[in-house]
mmCIF file with all atom_site columns, C-alpha atoms in Angstrom:
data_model
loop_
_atom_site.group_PDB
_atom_site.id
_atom_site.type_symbol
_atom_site.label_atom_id
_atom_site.label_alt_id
_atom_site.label_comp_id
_atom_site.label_asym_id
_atom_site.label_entity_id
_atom_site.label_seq_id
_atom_site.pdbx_PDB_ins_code
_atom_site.Cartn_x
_atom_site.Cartn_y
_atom_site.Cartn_z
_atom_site.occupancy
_atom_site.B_iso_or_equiv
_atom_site.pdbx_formal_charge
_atom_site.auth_seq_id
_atom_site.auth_comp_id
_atom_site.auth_asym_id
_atom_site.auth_atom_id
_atom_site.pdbx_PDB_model_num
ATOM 1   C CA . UNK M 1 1   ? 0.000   0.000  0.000   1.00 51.00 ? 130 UNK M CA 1
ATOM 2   C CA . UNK M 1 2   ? 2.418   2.605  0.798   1.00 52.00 ? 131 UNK M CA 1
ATOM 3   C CA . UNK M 1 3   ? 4.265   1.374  -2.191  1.00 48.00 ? 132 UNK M CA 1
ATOM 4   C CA . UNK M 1 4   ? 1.561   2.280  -4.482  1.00 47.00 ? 133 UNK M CA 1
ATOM 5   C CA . UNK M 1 5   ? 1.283   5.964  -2.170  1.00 51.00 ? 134 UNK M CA 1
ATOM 6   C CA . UNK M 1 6   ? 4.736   6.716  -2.774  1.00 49.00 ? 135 UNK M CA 1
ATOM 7   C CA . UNK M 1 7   ? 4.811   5.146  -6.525  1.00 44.00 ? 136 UNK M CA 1
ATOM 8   C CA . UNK M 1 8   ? 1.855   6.470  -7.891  1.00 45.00 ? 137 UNK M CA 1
ATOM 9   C CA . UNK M 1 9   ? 2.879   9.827  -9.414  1.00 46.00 ? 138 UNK M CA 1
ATOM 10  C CA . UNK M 1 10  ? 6.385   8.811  -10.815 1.00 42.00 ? 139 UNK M CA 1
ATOM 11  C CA . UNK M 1 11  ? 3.940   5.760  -12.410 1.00 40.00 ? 140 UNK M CA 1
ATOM 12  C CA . UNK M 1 12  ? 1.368   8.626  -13.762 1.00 42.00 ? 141 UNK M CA 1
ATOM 13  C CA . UNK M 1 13  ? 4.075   10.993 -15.142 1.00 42.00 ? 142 UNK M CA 1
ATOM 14  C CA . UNK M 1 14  ? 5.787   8.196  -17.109 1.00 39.00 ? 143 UNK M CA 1
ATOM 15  C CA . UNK M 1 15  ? 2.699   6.926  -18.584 1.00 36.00 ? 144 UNK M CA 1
ATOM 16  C CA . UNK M 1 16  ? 0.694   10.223 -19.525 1.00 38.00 ? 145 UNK M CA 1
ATOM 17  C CA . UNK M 1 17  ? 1.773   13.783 -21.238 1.00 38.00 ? 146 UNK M CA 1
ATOM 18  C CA . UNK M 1 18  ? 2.257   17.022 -19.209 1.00 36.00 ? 147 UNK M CA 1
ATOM 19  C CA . UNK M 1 19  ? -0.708  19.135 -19.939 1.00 42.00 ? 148 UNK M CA 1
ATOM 20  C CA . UNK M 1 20  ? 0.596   21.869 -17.773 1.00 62.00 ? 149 UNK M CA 1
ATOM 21  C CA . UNK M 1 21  ? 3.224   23.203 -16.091 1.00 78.00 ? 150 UNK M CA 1
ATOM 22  C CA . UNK M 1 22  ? 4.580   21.187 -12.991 1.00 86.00 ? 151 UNK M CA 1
ATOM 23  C CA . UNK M 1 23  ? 4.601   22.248 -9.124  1.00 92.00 ? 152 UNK M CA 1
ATOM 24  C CA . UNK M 1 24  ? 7.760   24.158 -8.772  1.00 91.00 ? 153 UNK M CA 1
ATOM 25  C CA . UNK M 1 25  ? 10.538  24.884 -5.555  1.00 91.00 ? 154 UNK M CA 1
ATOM 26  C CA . UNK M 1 26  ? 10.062  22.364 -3.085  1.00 94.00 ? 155 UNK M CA 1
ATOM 27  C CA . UNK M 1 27  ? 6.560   20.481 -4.103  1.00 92.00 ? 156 UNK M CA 1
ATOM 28  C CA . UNK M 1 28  ? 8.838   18.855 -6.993  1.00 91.00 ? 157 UNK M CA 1
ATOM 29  C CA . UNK M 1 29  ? 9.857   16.336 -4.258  1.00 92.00 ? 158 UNK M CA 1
ATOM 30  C CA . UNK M 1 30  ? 6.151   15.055 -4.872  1.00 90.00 ? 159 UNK M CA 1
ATOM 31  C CA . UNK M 1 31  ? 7.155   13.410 -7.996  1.00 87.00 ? 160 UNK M CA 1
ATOM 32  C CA . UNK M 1 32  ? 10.578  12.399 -7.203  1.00 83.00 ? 161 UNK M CA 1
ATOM 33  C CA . UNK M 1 33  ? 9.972   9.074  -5.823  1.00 73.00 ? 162 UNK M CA 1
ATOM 34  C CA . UNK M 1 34  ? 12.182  6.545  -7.252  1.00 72.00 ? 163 UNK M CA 1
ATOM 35  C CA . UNK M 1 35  ? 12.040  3.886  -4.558  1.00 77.00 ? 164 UNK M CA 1
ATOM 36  C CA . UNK M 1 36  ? 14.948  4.549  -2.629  1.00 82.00 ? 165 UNK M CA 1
ATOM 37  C CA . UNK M 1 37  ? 13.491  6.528  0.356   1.00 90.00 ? 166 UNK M CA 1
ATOM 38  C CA . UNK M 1 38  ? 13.413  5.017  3.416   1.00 91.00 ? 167 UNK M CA 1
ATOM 39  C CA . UNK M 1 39  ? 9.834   3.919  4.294   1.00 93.00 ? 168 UNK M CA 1
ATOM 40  C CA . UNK M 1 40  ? 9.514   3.469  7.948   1.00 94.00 ? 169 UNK M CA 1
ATOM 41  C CA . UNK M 1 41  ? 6.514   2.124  9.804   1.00 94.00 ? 170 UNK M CA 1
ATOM 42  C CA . UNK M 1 42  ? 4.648   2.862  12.951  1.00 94.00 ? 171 UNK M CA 1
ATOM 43  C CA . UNK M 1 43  ? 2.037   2.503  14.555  1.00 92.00 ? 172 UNK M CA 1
ATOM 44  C CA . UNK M 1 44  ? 1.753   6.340  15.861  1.00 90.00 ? 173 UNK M CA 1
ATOM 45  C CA . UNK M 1 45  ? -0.908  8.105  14.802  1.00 92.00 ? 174 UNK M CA 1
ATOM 46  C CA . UNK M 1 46  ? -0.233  10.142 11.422  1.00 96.00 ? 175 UNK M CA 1
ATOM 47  C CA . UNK M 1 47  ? -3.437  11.834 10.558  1.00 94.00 ? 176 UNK M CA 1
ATOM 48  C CA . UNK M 1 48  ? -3.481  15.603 9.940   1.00 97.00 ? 177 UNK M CA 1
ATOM 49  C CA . UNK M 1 49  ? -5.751  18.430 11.201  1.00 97.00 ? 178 UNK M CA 1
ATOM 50  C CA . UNK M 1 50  ? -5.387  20.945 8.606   1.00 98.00 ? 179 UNK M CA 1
ATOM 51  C CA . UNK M 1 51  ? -6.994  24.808 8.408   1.00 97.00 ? 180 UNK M CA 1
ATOM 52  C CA . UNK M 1 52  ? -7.301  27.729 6.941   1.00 96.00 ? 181 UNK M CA 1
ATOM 53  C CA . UNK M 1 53  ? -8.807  30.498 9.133   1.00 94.00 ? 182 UNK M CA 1
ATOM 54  C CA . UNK M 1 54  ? -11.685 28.861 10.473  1.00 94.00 ? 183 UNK M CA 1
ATOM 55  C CA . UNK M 1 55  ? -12.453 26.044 8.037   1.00 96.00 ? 184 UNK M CA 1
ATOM 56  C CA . UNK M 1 56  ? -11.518 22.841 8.507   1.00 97.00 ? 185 UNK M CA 1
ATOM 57  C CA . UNK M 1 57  ? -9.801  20.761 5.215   1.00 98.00 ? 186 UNK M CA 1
ATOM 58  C CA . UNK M 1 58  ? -9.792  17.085 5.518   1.00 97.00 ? 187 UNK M CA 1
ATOM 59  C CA . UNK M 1 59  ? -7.788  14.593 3.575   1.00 97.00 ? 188 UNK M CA 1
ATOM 60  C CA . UNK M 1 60  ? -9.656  12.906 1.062   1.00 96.00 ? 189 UNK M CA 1
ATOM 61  C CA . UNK M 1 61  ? -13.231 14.493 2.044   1.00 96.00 ? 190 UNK M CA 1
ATOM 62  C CA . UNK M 1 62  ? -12.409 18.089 0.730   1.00 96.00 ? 191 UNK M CA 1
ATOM 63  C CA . UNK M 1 63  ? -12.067 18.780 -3.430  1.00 96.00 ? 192 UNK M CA 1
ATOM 64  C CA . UNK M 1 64  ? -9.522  21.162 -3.902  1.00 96.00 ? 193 UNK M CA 1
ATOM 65  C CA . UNK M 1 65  ? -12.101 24.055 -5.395  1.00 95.00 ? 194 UNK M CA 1
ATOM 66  C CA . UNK M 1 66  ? -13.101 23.857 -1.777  1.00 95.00 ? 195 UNK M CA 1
ATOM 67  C CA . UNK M 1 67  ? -10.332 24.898 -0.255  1.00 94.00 ? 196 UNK M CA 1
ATOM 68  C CA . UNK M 1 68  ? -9.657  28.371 -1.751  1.00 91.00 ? 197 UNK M CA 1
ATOM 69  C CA . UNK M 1 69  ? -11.141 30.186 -5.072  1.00 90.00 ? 198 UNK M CA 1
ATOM 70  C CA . UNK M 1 70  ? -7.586  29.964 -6.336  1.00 88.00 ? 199 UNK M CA 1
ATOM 71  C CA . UNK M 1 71  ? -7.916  28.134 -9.761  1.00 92.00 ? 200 UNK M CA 1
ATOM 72  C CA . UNK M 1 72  ? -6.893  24.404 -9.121  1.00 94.00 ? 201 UNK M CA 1
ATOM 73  C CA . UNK M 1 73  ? -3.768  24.086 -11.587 1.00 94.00 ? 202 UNK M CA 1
ATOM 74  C CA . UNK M 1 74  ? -3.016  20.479 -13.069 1.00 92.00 ? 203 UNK M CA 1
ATOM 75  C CA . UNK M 1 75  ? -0.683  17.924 -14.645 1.00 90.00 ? 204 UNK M CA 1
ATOM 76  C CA . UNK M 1 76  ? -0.726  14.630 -15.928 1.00 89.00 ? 205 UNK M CA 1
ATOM 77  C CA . UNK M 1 77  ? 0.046   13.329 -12.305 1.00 89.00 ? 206 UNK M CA 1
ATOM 78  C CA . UNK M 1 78  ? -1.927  15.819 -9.927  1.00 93.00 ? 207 UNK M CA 1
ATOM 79  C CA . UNK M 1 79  ? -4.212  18.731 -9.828  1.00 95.00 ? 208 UNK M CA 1
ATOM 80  C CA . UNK M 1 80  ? -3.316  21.301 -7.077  1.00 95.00 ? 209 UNK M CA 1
ATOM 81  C CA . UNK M 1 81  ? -3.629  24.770 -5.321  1.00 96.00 ? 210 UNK M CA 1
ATOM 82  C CA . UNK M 1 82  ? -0.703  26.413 -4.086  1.00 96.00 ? 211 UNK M CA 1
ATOM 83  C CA . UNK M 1 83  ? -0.983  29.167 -0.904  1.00 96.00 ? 212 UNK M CA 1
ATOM 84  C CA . UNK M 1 84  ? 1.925   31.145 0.121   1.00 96.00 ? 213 UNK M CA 1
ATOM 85  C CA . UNK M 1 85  ? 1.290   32.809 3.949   1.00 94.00 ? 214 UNK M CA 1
ATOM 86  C CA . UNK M 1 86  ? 2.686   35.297 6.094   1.00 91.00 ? 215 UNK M CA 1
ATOM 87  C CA . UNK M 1 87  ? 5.277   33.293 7.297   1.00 91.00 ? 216 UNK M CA 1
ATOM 88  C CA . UNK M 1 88  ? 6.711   32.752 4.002   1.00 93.00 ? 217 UNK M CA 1
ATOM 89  C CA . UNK M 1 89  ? 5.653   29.174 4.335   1.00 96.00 ? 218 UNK M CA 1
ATOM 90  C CA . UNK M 1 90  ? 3.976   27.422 0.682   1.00 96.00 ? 219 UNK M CA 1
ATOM 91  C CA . UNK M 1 91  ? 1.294   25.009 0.905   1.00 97.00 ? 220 UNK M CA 1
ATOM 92  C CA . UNK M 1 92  ? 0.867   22.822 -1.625  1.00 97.00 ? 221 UNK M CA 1
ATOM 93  C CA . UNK M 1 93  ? -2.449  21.638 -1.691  1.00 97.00 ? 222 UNK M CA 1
ATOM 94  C CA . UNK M 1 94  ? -2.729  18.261 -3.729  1.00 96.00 ? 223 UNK M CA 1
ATOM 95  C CA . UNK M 1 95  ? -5.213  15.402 -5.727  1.00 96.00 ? 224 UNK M CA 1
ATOM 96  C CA . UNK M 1 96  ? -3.567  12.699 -6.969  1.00 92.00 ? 225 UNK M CA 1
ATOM 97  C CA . UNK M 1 97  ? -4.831  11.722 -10.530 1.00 85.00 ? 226 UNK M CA 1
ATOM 98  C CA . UNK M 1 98  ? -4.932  8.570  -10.477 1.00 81.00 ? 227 UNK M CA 1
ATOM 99  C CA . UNK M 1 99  ? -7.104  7.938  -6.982  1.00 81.00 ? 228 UNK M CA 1
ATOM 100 C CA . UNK M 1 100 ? -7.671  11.508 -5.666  1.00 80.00 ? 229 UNK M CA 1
ATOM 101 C CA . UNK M 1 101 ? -10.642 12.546 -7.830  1.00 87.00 ? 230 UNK M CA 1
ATOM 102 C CA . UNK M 1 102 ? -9.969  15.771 -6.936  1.00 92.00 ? 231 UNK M CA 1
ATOM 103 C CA . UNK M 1 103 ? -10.110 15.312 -3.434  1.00 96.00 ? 232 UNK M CA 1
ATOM 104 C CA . UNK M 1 104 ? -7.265  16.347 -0.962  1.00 97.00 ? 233 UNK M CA 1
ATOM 105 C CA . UNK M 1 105 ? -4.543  13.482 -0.909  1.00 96.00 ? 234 UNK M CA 1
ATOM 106 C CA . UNK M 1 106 ? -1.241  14.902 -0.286  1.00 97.00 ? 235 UNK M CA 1
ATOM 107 C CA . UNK M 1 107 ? 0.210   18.152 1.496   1.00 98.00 ? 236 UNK M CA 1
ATOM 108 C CA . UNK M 1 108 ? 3.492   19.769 0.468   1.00 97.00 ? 237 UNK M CA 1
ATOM 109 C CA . UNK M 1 109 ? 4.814   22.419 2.702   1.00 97.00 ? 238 UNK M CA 1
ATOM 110 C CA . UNK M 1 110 ? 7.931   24.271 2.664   1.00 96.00 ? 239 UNK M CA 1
ATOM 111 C CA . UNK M 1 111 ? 9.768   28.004 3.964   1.00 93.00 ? 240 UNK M CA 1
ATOM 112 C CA . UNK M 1 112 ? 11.708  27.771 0.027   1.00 92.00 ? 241 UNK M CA 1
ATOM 113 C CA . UNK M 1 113 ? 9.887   31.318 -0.974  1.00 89.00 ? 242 UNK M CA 1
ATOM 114 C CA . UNK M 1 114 ? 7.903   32.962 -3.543  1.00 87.00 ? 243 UNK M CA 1
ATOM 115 C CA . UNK M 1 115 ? 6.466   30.146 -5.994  1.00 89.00 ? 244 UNK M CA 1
ATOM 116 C CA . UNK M 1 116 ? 4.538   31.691 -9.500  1.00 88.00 ? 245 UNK M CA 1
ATOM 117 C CA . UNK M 1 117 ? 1.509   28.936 -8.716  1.00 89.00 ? 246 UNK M CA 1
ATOM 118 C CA . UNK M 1 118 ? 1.556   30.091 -4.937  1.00 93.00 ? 247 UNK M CA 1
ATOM 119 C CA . UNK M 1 119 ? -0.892  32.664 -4.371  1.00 95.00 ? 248 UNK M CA 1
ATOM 120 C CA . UNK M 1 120 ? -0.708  35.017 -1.439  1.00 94.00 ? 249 UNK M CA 1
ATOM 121 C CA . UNK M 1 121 ? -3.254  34.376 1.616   1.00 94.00 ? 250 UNK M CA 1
ATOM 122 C CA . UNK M 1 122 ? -3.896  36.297 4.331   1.00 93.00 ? 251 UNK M CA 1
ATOM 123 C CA . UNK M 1 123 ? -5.751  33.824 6.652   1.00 94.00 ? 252 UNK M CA 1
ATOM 124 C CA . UNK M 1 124 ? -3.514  31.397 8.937   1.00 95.00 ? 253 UNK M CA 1
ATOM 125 C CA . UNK M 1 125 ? -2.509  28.225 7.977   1.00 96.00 ? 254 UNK M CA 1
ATOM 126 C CA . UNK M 1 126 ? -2.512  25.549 10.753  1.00 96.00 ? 255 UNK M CA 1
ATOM 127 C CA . UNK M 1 127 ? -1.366  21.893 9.897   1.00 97.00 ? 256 UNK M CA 1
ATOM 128 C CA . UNK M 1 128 ? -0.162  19.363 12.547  1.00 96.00 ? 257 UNK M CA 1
ATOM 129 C CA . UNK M 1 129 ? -0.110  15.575 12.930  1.00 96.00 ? 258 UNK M CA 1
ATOM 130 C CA . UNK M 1 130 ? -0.895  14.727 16.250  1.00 89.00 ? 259 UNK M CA 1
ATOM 131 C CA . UNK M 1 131 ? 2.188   15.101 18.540  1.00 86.00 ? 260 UNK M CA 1
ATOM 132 C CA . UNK M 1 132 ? 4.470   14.787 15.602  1.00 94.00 ? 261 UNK M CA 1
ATOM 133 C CA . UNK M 1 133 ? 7.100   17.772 14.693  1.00 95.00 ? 262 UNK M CA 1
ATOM 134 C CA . UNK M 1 134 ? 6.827   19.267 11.313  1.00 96.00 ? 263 UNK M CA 1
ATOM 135 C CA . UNK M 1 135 ? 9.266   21.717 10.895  1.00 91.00 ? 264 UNK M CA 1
ATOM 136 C CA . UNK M 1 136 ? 10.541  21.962 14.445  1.00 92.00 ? 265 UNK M CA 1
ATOM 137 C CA . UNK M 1 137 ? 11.463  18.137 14.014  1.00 94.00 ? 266 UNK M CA 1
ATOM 138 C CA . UNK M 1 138 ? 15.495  17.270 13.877  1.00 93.00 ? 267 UNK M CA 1
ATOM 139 C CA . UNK M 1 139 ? 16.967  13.637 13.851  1.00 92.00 ? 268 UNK M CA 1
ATOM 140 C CA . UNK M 1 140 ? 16.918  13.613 17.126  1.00 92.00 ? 269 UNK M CA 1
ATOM 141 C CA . UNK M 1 141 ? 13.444  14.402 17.894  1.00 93.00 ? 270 UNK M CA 1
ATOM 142 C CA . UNK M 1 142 ? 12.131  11.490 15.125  1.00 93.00 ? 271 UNK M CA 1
ATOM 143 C CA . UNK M 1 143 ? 14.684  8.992  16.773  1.00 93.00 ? 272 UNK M CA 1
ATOM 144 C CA . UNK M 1 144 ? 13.345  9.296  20.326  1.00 92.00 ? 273 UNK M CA 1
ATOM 145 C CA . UNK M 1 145 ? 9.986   9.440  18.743  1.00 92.00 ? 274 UNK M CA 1
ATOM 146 C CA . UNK M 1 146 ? 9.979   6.962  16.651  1.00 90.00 ? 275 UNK M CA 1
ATOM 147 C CA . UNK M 1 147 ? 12.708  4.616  18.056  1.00 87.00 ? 276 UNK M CA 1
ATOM 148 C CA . UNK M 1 148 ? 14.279  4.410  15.014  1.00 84.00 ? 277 UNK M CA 1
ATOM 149 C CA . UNK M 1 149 ? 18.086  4.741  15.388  1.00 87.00 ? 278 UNK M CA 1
ATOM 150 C CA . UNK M 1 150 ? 18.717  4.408  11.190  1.00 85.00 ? 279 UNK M CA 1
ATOM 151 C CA . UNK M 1 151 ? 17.228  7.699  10.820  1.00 88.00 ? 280 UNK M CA 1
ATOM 152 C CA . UNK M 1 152 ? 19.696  9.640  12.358  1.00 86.00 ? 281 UNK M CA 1
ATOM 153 C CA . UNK M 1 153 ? 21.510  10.836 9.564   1.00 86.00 ? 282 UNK M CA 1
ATOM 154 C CA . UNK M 1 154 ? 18.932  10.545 6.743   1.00 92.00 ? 283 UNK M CA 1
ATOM 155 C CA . UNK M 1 155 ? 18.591  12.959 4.541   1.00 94.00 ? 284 UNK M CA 1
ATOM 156 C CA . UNK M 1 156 ? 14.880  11.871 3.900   1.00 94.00 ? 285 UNK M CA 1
ATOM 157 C CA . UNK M 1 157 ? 12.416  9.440  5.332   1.00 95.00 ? 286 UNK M CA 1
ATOM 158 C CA . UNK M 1 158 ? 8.845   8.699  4.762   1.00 95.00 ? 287 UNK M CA 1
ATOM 159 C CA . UNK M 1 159 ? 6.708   6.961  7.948   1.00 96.00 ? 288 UNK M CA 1
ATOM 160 C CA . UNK M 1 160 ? 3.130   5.463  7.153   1.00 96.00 ? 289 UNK M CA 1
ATOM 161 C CA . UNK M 1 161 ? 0.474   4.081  9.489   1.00 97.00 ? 290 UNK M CA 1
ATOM 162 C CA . UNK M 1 162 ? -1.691  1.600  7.954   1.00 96.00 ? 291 UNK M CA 1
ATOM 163 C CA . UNK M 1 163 ? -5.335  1.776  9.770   1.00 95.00 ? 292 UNK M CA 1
ATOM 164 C CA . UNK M 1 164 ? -8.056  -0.703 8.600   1.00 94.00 ? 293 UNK M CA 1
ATOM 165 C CA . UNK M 1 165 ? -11.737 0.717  7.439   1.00 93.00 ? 294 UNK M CA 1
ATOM 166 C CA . UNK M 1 166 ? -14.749 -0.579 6.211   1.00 90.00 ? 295 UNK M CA 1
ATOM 167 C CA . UNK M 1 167 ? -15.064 -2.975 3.508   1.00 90.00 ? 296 UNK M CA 1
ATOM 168 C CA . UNK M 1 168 ? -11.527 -4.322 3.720   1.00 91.00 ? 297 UNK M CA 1
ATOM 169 C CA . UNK M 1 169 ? -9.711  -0.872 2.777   1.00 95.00 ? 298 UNK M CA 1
ATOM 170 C CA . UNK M 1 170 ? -6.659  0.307  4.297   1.00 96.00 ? 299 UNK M CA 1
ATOM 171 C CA . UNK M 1 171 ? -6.228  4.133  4.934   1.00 96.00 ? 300 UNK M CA 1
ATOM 172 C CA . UNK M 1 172 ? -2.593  4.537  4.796   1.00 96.00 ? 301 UNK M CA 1
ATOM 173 C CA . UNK M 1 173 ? -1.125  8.167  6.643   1.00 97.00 ? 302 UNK M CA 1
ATOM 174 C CA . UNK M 1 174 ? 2.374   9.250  5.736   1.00 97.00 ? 303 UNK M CA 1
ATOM 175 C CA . UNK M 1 175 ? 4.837   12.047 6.582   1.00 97.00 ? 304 UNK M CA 1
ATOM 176 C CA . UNK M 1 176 ? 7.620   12.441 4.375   1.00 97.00 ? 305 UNK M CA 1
ATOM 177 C CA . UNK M 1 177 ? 10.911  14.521 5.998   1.00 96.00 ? 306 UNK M CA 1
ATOM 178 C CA . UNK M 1 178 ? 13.643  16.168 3.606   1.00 96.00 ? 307 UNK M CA 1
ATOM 179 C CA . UNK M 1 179 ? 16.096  17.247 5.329   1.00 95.00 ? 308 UNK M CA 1
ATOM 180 C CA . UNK M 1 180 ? 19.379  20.002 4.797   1.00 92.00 ? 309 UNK M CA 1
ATOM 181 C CA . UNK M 1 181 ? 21.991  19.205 7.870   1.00 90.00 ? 310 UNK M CA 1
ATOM 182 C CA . UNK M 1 182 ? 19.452  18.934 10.607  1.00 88.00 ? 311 UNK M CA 1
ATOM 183 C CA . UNK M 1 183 ? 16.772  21.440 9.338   1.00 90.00 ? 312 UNK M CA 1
ATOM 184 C CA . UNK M 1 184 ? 13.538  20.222 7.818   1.00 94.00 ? 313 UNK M CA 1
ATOM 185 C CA . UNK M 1 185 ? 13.341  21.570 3.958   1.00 95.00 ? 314 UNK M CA 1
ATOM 186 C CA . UNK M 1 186 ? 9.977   20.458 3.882   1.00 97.00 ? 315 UNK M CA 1
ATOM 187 C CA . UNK M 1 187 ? 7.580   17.793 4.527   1.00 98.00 ? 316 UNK M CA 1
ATOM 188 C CA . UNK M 1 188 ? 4.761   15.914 2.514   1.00 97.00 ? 317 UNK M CA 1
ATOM 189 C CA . UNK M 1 189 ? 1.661   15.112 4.063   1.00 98.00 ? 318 UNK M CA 1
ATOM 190 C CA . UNK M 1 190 ? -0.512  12.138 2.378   1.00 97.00 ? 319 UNK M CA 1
ATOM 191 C CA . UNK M 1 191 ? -3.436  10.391 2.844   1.00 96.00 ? 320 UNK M CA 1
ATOM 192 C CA . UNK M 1 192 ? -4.846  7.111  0.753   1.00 94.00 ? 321 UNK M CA 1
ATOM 193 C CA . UNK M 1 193 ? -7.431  4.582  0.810   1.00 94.00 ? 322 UNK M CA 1
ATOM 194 C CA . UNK M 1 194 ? -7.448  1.656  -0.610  1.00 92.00 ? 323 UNK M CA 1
ATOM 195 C CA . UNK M 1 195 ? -7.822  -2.438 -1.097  1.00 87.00 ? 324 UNK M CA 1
#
């Protein structure tokens, strides 16, 4: 499952033409899996509460022309909205092609500034994944939190939970770290269900 998470948009840019201009700065990261990122799993809770002023956005229960009346931009892997806020911090707003439907399945955010798809807004942008550090995280922090020793001086590292649902689907939650030294570039948020 987290295979076909992580897979998914390399497999949908190989086999379809760019329509449109890609994501750019640090949301390029979202189609750069080629399999050799460390996928780690836990059992820690790795669902997001995402929102924007007082509205709630949930991962694949909110369509993307929901979020913001930004125009949703697209590709032959994704369709997304791009928000840049006061903090200088882009969020990349995704829908995978192949099983988002529009819907929110993936969250790119990053402090790498001004993006030409990110558009300015000036209500607050709160993301967090249960007690989990975003950007305040270090190798350090993940280790003791994780208990995973290997991580220490990765420069990226992707952990999933896999939670059963109805019908025999699994919802699988990741959190993808890039890291420069021992600062977090960025991180990518996703969210899929599937059998």
């Amino acid at each position: 499952m987290k295979r076909l998470f992580c897979l998914l948009p390399l497999v949908v840019a190989v086999s379809s033409q760019v329509s449109a201009t890609e994501m750019s700065g640090f949301a390029t990261q979202y189609y750069q899996d080629d399999g050799t990122l460390p996928e780690i799993s836990t059992t820690f809770p790795l669902f997001p509460t995402i929102t924007i002023g007082q509205k709630t956005v949930q991962m694949e229960v909110t369509h993307l022309s929901d979020i913001t009346s930004t125009p949703v931009e697209k590709d032959s892997s994704a369709h997304w909205i791009c928000l840049h806020d006061d903090d200088g911090t882009n969020y990349w707003f995704i829908s995978d092609n192949e099983m988002g439907a529009g819907l929110l399945t993936a969250l790119a955010i990053a402090r790498d500034g001004t993006h030409k798809e990110c558009v300015t807004t000036s209500e607050p942008v709160r993301v967090s994944v249960a007690n989990v550090p975003l950007f305040n995280a270090t190798h350090g922090k993940l280790v003791r939190l994780f208990g995973t020793k290997e991580i220490a001086k990765m420069k990226a590292m992707l952990f999933y939970q896999e939670t059963p649902v109805q019908g025999g689907f699994v919802q699988s939650n990741t959190v993808t770290y890039y890291f420069d030294g021992e600062k977090v570039r960025g991180v990518i948020i996703g969210q899929i269900t599937s059998n």
